[in-house]
XYZ file of N, CA and C in Angstrom:
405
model
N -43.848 -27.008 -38.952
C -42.940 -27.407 -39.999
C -42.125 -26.209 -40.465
N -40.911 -26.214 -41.016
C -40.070 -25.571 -41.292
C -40.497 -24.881 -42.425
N -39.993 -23.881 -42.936
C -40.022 -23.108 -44.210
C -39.498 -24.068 -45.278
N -39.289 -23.790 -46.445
C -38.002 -24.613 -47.151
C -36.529 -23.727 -47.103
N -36.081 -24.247 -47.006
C -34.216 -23.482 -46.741
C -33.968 -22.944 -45.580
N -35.010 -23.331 -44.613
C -34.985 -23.021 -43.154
C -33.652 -23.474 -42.755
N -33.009 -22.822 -41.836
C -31.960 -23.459 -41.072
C -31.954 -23.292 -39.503
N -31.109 -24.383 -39.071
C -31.577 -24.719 -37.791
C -30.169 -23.532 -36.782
N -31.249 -22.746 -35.901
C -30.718 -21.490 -35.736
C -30.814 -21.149 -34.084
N -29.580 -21.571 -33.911
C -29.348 -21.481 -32.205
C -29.008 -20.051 -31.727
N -29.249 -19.761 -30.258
C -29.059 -18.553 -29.962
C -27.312 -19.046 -29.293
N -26.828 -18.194 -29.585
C -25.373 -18.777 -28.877
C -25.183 -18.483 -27.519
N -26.114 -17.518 -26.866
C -25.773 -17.071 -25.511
C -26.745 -18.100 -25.115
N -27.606 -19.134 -25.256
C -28.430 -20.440 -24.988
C -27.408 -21.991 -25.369
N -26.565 -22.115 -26.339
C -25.912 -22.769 -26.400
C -24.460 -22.887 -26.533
N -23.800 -23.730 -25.852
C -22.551 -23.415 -25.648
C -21.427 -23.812 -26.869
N -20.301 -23.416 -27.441
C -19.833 -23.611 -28.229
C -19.172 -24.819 -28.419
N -18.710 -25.463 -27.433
C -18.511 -27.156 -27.412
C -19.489 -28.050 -27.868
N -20.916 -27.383 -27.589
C -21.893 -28.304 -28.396
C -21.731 -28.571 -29.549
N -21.250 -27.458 -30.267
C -21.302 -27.891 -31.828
C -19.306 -28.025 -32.342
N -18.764 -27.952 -31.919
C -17.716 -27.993 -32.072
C -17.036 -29.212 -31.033
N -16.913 -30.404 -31.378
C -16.551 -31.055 -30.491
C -15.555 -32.190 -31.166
N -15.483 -32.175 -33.028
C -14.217 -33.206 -33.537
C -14.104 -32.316 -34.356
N -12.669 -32.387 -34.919
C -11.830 -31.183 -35.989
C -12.946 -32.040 -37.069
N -13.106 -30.792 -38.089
C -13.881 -30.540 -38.987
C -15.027 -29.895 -38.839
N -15.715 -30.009 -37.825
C -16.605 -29.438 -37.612
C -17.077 -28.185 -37.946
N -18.232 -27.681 -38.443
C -18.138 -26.470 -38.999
C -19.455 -25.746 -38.916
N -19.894 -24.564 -38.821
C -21.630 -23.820 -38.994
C -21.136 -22.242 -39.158
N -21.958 -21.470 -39.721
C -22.349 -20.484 -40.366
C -22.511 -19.993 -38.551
N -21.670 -18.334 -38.942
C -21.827 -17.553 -37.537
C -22.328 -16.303 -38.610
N -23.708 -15.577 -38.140
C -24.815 -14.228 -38.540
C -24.307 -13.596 -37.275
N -23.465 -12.515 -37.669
C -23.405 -11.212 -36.869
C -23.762 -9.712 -37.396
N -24.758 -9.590 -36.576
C -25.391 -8.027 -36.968
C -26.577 -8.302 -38.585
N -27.483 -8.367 -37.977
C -28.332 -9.450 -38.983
C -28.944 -7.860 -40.419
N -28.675 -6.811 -39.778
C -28.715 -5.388 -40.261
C -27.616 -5.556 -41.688
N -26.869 -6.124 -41.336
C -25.449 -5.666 -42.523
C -25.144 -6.528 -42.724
N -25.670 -7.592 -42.300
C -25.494 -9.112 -42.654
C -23.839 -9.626 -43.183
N -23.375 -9.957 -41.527
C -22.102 -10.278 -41.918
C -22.358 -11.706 -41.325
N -22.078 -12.863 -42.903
C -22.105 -14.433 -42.401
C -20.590 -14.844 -42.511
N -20.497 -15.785 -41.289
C -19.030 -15.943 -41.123
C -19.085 -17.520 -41.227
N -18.257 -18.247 -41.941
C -18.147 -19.709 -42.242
C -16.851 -20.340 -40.533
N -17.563 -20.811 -39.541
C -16.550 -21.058 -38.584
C -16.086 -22.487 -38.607
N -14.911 -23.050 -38.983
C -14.173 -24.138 -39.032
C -13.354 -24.377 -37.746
N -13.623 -25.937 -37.208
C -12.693 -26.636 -36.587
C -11.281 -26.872 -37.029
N -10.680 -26.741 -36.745
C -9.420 -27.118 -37.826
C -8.718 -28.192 -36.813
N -8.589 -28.233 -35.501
C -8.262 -29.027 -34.376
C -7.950 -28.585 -33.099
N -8.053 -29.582 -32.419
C -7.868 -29.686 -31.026
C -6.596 -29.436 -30.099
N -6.360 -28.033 -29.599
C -4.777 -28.357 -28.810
C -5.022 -28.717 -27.536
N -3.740 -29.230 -26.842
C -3.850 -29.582 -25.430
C -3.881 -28.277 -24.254
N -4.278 -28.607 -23.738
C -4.878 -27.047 -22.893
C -3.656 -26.723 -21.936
N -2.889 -25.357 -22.388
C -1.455 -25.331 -21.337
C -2.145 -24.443 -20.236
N -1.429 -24.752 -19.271
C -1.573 -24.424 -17.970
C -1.207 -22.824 -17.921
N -1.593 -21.972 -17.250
C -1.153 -20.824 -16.798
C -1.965 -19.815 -18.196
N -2.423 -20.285 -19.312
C -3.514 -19.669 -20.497
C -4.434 -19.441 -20.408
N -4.895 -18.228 -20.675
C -6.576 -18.294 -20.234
C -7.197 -18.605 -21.724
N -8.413 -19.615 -21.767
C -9.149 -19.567 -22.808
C -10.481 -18.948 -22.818
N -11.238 -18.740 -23.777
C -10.588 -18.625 -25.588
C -9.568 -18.085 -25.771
N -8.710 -18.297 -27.172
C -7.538 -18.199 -27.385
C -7.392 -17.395 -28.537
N -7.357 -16.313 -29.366
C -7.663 -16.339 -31.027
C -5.775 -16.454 -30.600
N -5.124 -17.273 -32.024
C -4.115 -17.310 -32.395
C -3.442 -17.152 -33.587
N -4.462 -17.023 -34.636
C -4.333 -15.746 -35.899
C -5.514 -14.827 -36.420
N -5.222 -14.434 -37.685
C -6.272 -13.943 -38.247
C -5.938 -12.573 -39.034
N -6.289 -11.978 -39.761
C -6.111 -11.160 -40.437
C -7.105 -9.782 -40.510
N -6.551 -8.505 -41.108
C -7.188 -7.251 -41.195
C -8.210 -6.974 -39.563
N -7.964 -5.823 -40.009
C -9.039 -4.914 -38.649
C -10.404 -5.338 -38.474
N -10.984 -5.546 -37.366
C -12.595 -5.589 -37.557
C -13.127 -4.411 -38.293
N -14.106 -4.540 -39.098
C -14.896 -3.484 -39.561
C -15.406 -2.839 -38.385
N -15.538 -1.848 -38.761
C -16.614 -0.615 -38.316
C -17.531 -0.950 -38.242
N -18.918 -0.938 -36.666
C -19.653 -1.507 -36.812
C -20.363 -0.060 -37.602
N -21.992 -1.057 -38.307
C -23.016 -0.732 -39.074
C -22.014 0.353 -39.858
N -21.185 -0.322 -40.790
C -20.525 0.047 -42.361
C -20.863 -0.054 -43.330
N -22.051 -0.956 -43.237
C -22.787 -1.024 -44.664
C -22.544 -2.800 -44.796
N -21.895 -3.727 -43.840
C -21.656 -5.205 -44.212
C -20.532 -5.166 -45.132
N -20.349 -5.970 -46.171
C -19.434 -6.272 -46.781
C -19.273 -5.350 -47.892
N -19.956 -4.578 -48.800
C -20.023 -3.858 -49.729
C -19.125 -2.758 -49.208
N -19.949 -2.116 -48.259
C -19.695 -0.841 -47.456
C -18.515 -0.456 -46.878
N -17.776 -2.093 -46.318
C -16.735 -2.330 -46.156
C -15.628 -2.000 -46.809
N -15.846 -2.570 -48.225
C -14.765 -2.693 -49.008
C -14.588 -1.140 -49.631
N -16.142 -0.190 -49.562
C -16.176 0.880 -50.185
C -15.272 2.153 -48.792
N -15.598 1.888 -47.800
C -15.044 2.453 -46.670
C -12.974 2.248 -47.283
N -13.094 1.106 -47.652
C -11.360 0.900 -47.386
C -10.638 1.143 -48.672
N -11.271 1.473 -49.909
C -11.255 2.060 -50.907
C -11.321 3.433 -50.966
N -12.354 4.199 -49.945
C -12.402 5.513 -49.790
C -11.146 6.054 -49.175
N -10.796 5.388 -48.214
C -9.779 5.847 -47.273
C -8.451 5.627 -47.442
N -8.340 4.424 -48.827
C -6.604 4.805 -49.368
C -6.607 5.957 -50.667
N -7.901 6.678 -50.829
C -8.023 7.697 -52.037
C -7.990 8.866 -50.759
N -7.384 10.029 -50.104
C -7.833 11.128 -49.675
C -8.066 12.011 -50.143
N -8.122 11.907 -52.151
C -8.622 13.284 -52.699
C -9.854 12.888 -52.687
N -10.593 11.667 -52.723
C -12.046 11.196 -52.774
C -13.023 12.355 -52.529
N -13.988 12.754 -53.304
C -14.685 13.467 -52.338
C -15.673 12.877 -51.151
N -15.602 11.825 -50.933
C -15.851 11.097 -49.917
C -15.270 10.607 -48.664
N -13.773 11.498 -48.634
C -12.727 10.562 -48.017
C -13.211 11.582 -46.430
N -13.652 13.130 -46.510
C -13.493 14.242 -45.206
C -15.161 13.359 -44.602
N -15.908 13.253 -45.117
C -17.225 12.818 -44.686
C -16.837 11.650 -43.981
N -16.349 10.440 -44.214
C -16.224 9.138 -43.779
C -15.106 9.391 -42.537
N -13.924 9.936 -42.719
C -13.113 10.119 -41.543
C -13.645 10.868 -40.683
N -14.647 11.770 -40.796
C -15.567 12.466 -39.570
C -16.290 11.141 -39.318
N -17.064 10.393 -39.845
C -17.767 9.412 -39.213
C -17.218 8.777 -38.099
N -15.943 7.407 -38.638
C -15.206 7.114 -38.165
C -14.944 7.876 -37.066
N -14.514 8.976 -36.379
C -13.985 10.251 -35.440
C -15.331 10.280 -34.650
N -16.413 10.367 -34.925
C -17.418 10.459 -34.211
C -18.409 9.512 -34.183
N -18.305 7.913 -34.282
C -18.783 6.646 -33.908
C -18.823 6.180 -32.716
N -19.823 5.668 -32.131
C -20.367 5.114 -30.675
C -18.715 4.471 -30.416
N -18.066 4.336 -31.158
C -16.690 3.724 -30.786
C -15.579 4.095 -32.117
N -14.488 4.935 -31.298
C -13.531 6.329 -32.659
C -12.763 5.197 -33.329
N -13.445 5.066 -34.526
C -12.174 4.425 -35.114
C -11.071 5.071 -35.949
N -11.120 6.260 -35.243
C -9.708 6.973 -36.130
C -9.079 7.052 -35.366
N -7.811 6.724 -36.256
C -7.090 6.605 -37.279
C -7.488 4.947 -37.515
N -8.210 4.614 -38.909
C -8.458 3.387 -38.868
C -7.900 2.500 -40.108
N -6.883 1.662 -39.387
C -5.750 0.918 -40.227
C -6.517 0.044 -40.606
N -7.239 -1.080 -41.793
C -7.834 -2.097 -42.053
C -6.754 -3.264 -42.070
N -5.772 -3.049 -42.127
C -4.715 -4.297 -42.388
C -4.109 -4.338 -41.124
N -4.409 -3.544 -40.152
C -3.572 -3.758 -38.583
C -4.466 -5.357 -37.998
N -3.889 -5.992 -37.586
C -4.839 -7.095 -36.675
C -3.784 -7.439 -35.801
N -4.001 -7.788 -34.386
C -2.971 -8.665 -33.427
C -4.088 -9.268 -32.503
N -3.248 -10.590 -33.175
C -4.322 -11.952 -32.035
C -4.299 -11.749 -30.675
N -3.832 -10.964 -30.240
C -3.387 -10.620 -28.327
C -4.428 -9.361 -28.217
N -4.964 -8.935 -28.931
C -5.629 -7.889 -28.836
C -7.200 -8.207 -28.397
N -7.390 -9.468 -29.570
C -8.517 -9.674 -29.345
C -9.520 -10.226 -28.152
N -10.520 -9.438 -27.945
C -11.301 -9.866 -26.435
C -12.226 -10.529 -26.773
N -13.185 -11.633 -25.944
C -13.734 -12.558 -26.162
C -15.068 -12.501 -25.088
N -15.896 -12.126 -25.624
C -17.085 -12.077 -24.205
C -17.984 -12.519 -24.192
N -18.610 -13.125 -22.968
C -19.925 -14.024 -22.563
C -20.957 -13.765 -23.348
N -21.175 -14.689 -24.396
C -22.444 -14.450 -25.137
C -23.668 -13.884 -24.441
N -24.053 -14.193 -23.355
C -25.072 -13.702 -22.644
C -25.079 -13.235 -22.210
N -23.961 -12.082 -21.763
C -23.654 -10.986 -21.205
C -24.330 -9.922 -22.171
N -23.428 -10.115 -23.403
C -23.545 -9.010 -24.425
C -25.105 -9.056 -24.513
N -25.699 -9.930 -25.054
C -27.199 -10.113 -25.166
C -27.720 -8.972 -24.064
N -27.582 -9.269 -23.277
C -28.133 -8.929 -22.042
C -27.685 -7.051 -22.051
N -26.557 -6.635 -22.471
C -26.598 -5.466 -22.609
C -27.042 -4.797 -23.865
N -27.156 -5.192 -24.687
C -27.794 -4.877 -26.343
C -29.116 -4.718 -25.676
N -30.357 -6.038 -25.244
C -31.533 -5.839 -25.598
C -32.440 -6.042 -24.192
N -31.438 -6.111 -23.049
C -32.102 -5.622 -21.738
C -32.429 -4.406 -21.027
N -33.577 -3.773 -20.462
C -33.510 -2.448 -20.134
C -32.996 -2.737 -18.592
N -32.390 -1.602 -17.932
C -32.054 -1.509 -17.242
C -32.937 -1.194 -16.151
């Protein structure tokens, strides 16, 4: 039996995203990075007709930069993008060295840059598979 406030909690590289997304409205809670706990509310909004010569997935808007991974989640976030429009901060030389020397450089790091053409989209079970498989 379940806990109480249990929720029913699929692995996504086990289930495919058409399962749960299959009539506009449709909607479930996406947990990325369960450390910094970023919950994302994902909405159907509708269905387009599939053009020829497109590769899907598609992102076709969206807003601000991805965070920095392990930033602290949402707090950390907002304190990162607060630090970094102050450069007298005395916090501002510490955090732009971070940023500069992260498993991935995010300097010079614009929070309001985003372009939907940018964004890459990869095999849930791929990634899995490189996060928590040994080689």
């Amino acid at each position: 039996m379940d806990e109480p406030g249990a929720e029913n909690v699929q692995a996504g590289w086990e289930v495919p995203i058409a399962d749960w997304f299959g009539t506009p409205g449709a909607a479930m809670r996406y947990e990325y990075d369960f450390g910094d706990g970023w919950s994302h509310e994902v909405l159907l909004e509708g269905i387009l007709l599939r053009e020829k010569g497109v590769k899907y997935p598609l992102c076709i808007t969206g807003e601000r930069a991805a965070p920095p991974e392990d930033c602290g989640g949402v707090p950390g976030y907002w304190h990162l993008i607060e630090v970094l429009q102050s450069p007298d901060s005395a916090e501002y030389d510490d955090l732009v060295d971070w940023l500069k020397h992260h498993a991935k450089n995010y300097h010079p790091y614009d929070s309001e840059r985003f372009s939907p053409a940018e964004v890459k989209f990869w095999n849930p079970k791929r990634r899995w598979e490189m996060a928590f498989e040994r080689a």
